[in-house]
Short mmCIF file of N, CA and C in Angstrom, two decimals:
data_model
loop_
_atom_site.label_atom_id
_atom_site.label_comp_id
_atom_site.label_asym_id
_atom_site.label_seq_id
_atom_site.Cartn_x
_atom_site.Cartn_y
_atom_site.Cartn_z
N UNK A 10 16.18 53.42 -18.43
CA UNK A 10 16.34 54.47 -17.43
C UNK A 10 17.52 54.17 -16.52
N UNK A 11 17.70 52.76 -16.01
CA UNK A 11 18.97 52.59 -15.53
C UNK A 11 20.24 52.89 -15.73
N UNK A 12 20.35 52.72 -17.08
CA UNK A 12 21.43 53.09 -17.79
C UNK A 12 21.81 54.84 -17.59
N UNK A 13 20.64 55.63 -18.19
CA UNK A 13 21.33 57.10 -17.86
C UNK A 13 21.67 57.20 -16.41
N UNK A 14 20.59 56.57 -15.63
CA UNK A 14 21.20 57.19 -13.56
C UNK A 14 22.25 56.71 -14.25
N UNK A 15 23.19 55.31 -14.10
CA UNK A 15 23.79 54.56 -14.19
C UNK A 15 25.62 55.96 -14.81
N UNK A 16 25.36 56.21 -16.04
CA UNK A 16 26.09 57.17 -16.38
C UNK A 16 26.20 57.99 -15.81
N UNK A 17 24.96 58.95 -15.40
CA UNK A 17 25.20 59.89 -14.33
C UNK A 17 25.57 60.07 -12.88
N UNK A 18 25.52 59.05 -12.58
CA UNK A 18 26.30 58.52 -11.00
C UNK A 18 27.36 58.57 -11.15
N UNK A 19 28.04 57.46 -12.06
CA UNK A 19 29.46 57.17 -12.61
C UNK A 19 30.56 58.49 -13.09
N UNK A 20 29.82 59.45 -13.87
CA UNK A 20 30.20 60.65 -14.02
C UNK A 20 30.24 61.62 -12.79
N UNK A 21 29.51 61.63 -12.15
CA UNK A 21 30.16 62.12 -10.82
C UNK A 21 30.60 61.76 -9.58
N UNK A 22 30.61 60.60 -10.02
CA UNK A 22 31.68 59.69 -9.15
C UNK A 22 33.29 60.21 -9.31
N UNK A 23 33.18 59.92 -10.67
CA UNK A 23 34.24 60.49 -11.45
C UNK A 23 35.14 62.04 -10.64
N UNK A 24 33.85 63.07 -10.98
CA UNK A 24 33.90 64.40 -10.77
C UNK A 24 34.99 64.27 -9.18
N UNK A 25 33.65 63.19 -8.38
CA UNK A 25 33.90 63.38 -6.83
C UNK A 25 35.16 62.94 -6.69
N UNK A 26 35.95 61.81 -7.14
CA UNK A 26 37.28 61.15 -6.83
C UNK A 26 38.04 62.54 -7.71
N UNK A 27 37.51 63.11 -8.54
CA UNK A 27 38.72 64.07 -9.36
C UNK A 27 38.99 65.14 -8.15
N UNK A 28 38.01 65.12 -7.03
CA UNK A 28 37.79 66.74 -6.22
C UNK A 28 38.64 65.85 -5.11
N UNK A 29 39.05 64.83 -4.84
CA UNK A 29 39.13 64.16 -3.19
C UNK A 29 37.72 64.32 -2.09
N UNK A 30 36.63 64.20 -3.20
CA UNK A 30 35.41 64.09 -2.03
C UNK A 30 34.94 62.80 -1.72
N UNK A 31 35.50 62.59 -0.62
CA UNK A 31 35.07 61.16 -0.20
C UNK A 31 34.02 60.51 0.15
N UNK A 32 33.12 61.75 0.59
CA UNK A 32 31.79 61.72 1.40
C UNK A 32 30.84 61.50 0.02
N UNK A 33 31.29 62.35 -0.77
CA UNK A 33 30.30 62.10 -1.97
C UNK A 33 30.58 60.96 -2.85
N UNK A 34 32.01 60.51 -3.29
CA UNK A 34 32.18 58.95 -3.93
C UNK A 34 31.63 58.30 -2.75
N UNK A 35 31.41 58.15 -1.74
CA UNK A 35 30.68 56.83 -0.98
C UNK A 35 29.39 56.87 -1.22
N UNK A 36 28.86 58.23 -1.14
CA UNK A 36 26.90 58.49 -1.40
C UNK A 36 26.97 57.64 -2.75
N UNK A 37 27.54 58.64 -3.95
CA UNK A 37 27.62 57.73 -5.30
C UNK A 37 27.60 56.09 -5.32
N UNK A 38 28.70 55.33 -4.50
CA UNK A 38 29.01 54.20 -4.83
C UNK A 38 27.72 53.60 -4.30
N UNK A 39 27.11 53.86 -3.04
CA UNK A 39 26.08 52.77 -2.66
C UNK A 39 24.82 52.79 -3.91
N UNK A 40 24.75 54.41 -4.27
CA UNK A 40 23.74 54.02 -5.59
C UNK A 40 24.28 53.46 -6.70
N UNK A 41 25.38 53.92 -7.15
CA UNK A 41 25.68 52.70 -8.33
C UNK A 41 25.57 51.45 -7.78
N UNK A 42 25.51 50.79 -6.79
CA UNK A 42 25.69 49.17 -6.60
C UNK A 42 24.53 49.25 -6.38
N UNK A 43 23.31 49.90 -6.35
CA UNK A 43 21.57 49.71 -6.73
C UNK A 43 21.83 48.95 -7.66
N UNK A 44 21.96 50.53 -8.89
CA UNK A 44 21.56 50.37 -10.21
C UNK A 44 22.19 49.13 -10.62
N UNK A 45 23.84 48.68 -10.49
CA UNK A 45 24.63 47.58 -11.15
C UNK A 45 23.32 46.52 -10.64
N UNK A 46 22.33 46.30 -9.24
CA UNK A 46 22.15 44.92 -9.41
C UNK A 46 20.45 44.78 -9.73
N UNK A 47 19.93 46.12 -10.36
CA UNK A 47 18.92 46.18 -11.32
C UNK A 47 18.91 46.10 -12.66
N UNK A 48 20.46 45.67 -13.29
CA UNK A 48 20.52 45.72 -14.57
C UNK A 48 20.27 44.90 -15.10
N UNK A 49 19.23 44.71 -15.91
CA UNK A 49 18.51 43.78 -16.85
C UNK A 49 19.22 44.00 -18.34
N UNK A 50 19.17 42.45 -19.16
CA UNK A 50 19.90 42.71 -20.44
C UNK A 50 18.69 41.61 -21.25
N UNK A 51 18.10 42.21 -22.40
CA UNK A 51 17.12 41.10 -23.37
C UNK A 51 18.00 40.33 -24.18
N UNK A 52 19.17 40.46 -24.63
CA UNK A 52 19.89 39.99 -25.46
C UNK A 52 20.99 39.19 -24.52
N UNK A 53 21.44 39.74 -23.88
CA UNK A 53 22.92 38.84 -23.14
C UNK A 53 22.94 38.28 -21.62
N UNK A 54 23.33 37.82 -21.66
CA UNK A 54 23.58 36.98 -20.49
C UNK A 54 24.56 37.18 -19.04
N UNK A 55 24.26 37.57 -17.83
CA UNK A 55 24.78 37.95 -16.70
C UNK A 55 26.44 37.81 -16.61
N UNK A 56 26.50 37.20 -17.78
CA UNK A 56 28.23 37.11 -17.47
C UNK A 56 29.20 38.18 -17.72
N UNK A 57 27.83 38.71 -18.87
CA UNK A 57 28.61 39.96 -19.54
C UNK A 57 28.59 41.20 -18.55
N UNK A 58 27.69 41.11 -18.08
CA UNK A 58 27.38 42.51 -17.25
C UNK A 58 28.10 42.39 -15.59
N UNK A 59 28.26 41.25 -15.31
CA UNK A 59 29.84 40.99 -14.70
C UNK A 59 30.67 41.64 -14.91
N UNK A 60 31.34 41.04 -15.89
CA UNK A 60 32.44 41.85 -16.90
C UNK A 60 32.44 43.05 -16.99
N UNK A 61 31.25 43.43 -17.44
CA UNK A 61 31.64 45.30 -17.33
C UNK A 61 32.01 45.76 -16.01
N UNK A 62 31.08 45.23 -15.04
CA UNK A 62 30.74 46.13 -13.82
C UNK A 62 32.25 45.34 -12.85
N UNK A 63 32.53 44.33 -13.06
CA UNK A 63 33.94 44.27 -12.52
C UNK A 63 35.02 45.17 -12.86
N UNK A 64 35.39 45.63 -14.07
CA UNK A 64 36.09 46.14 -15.04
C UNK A 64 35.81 47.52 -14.11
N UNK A 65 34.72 48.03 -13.90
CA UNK A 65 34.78 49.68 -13.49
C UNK A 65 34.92 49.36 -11.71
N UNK A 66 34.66 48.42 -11.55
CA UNK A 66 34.78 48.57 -9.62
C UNK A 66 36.61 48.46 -9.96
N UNK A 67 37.35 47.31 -10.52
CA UNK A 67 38.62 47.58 -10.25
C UNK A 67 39.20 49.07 -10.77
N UNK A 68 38.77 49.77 -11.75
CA UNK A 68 39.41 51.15 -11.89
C UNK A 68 38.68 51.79 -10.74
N UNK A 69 37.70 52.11 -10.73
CA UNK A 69 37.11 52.67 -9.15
C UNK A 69 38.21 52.37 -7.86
N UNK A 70 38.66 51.10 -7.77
CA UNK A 70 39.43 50.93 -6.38
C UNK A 70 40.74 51.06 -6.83
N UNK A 71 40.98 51.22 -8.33
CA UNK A 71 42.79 51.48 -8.34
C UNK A 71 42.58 53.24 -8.77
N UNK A 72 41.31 53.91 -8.58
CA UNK A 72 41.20 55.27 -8.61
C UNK A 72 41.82 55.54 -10.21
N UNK A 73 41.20 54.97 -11.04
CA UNK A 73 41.66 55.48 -12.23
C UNK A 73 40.16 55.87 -13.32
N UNK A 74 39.66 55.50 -13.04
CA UNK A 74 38.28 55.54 -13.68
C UNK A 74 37.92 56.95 -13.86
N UNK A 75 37.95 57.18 -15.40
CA UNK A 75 37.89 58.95 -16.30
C UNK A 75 36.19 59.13 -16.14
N UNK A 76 36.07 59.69 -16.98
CA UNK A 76 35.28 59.98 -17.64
C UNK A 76 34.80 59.49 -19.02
N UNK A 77 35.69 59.23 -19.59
CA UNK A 77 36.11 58.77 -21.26
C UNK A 77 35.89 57.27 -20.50
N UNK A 78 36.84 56.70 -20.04
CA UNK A 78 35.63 55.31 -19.08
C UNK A 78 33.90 55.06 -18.94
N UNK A 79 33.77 55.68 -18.44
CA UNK A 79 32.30 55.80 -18.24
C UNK A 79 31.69 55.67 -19.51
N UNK A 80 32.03 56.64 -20.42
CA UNK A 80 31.62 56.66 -22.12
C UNK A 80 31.41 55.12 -22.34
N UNK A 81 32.72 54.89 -22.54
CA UNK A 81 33.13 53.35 -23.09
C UNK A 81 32.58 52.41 -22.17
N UNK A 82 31.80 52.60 -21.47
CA UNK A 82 31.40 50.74 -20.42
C UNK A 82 29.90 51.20 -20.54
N UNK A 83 29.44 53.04 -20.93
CA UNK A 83 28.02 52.86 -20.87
C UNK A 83 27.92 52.17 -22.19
N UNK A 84 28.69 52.39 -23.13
CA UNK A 84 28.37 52.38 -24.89
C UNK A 84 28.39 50.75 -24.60
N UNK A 85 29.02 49.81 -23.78
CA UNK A 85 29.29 48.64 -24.12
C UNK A 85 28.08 47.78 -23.39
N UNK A 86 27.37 48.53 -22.05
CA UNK A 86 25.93 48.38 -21.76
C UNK A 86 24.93 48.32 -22.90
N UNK A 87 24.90 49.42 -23.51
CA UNK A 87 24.06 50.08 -24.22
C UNK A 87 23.89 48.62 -25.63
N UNK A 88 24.88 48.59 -26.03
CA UNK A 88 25.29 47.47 -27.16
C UNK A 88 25.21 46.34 -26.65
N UNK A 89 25.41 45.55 -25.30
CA UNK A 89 25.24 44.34 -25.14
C UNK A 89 23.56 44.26 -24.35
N UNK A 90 22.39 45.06 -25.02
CA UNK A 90 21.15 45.35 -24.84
C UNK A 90 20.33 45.44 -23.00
N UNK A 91 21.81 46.21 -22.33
CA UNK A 91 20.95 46.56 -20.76
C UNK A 91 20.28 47.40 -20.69
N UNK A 92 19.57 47.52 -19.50
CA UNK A 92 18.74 48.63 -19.62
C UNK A 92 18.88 49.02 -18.40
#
């Protein structure tokens, strides 16, 4: 269940930085940094999920982070077994 909020935050995070809504990427960001530090993985190990979630805070703060992003870091959640 983490994982979909997780996408769906991120996706309109997305939306909100595409509009210049600032008020709403800040609502967004405090819940994504819930979900990032409820993420449990059965298979891998905290280093990995580092890695992702570093990877999207630096596009987040260099404001580049798509949509097609989001795809690719949920699919790489999804595969390195988070939930």
């Amino acid at each position: 269940m983490n994982i979909k909020h997780l996408t769906e935050y991120l996706m309109s995070y997305v939306s909100a930085m595409q509009s210049n809504n600032e008020e709403e990427t800040d609502r967004l960001m405090k819940e994504i940094s819930l979900i990032f530090d409820k993420l449990q993985s059965v298979t891998s190990n905290e280093t990995k999920k580092e890695e992702i979630i570093n990877l999207i805070l630096l596009k987040i703060k260099e404001k580049t982070l798509s949509h097609f992003d989001v795809a690719n870091y949920t699919m790489e959640f999804v595969l390195f077994g988070f939930r």
